mmCIF file of C-alpha atoms in Angstrom:
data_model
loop_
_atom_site.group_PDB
_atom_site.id
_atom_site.type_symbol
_atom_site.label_atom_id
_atom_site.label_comp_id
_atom_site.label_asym_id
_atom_site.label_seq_id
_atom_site.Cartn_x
_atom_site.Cartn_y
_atom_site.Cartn_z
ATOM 1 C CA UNK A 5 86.002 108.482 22.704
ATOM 2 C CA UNK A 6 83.691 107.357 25.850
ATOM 3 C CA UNK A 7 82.830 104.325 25.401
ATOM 4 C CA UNK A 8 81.807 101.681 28.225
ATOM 5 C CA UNK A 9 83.859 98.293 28.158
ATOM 6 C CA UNK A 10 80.729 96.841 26.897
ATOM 7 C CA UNK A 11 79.949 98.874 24.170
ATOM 8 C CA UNK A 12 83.878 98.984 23.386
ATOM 9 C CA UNK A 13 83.687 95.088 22.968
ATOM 10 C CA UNK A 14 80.497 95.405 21.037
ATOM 11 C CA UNK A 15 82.583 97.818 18.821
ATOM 12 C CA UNK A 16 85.418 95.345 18.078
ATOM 13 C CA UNK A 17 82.563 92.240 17.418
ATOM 14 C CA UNK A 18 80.972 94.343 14.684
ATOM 15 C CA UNK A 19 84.792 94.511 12.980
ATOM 16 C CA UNK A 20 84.379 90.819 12.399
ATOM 17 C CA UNK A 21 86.565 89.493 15.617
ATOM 18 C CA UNK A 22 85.674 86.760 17.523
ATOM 19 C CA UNK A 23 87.096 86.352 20.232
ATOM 20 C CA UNK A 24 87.080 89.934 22.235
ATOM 21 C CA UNK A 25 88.303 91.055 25.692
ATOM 22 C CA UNK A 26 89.150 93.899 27.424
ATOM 23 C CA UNK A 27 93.046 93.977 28.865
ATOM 24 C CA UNK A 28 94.760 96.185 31.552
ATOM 25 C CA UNK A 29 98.750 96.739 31.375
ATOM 26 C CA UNK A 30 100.556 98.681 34.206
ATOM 27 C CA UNK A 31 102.465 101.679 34.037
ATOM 28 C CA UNK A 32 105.448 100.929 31.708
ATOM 29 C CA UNK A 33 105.042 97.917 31.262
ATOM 30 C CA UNK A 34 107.151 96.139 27.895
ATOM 31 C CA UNK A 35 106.677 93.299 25.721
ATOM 32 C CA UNK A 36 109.357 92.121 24.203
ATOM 33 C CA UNK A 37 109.299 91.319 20.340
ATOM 34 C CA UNK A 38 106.603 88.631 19.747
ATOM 35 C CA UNK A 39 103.973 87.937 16.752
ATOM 36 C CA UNK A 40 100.359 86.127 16.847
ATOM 37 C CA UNK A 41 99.522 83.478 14.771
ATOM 38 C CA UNK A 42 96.587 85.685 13.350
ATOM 39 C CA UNK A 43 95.220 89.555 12.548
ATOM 40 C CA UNK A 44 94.776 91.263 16.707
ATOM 41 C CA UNK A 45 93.492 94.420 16.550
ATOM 42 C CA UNK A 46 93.570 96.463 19.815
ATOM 43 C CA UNK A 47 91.096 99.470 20.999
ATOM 44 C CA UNK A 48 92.591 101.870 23.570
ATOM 45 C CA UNK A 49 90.358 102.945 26.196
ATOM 46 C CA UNK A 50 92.730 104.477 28.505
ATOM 47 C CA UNK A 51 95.823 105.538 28.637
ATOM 48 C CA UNK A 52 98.168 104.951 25.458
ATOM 49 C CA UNK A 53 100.817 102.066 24.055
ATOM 50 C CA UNK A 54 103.627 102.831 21.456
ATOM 51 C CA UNK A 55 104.692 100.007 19.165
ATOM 52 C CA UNK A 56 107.304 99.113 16.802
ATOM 53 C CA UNK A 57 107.567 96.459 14.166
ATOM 54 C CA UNK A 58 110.998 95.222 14.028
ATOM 55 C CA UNK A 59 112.523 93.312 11.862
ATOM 56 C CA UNK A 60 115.030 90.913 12.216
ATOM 57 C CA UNK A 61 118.703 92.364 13.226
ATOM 58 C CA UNK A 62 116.807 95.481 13.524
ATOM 59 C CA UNK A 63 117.713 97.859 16.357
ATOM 60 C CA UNK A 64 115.735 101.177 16.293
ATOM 61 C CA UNK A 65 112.427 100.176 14.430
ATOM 62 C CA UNK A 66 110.105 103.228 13.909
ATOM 63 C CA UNK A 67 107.917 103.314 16.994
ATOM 64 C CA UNK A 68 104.459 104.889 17.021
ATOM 65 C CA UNK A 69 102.231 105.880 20.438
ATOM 66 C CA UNK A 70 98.252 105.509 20.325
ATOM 67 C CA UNK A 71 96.277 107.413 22.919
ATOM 68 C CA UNK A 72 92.410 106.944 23.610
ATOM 69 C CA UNK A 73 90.037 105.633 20.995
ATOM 70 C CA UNK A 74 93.045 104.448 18.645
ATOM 71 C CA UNK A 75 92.509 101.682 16.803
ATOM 72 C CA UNK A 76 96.264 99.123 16.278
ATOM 73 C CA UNK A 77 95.678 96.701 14.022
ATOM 74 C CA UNK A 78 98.517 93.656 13.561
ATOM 75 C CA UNK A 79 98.800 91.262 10.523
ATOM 76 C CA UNK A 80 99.213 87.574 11.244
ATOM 77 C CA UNK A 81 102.407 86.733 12.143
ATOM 78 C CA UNK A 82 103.727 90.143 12.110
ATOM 79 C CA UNK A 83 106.283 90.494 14.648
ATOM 80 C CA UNK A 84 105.654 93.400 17.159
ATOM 81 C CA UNK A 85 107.345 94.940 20.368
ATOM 82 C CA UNK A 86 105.010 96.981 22.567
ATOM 83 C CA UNK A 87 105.945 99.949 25.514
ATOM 84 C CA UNK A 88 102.822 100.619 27.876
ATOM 85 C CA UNK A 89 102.802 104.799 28.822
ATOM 86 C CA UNK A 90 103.473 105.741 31.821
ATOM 87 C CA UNK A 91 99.783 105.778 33.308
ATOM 88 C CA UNK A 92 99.122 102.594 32.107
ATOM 89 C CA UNK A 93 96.931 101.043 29.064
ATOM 90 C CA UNK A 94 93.404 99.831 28.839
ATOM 91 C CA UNK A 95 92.621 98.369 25.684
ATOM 92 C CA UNK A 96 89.649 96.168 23.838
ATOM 93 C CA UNK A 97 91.855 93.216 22.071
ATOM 94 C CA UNK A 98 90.175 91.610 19.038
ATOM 95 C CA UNK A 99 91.878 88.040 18.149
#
């Protein structure tokens, strides 16, 4: 997948978000178990992310890795825990 950020974002509109913007994350880089308050979706442009839905008391949750032009949707309210790759993600977020 080559898309431009622009037509990335375009991409993501026509999938019925709203509010769209393109998001860089550095080398490695962790977030901790959190949830949104509604459906994100997230399109990778560069590099790749791995997530993992734990749930609660949960150690090892099943983690899965996206590379360019994958496509990580994540219910409302689901709770999440994301590991940026080691040369770094950019993604289109959809909230």
């Amino acid at each position: 997948m080559s898309l431009t950020r622009a037509e990335a974002e375009k991409l993501v509109r026509s999938w019925g978000f709203s509010h769209v913007f393109t998001w860089t994350d550095s080398p490695k880089y962790h977030y901790n178990p959190h949830s949104h308050s509604s459906l994100t979706t997230h399109l990778i442009l560069s590099g790749s992310l791995t997530i993992a839905y734990p749930t609660k008391g949960q150690v090892d949750a099943e983690k899965e890795t996206f590379g360019v032009g994958g496509r990580i949707d994540v219910d409302a309210n689901q709770v999440h825990e994301v590991w940026i790759g080691e040369e770094g993600c950019t993604y289109v977020i959809g909230e």
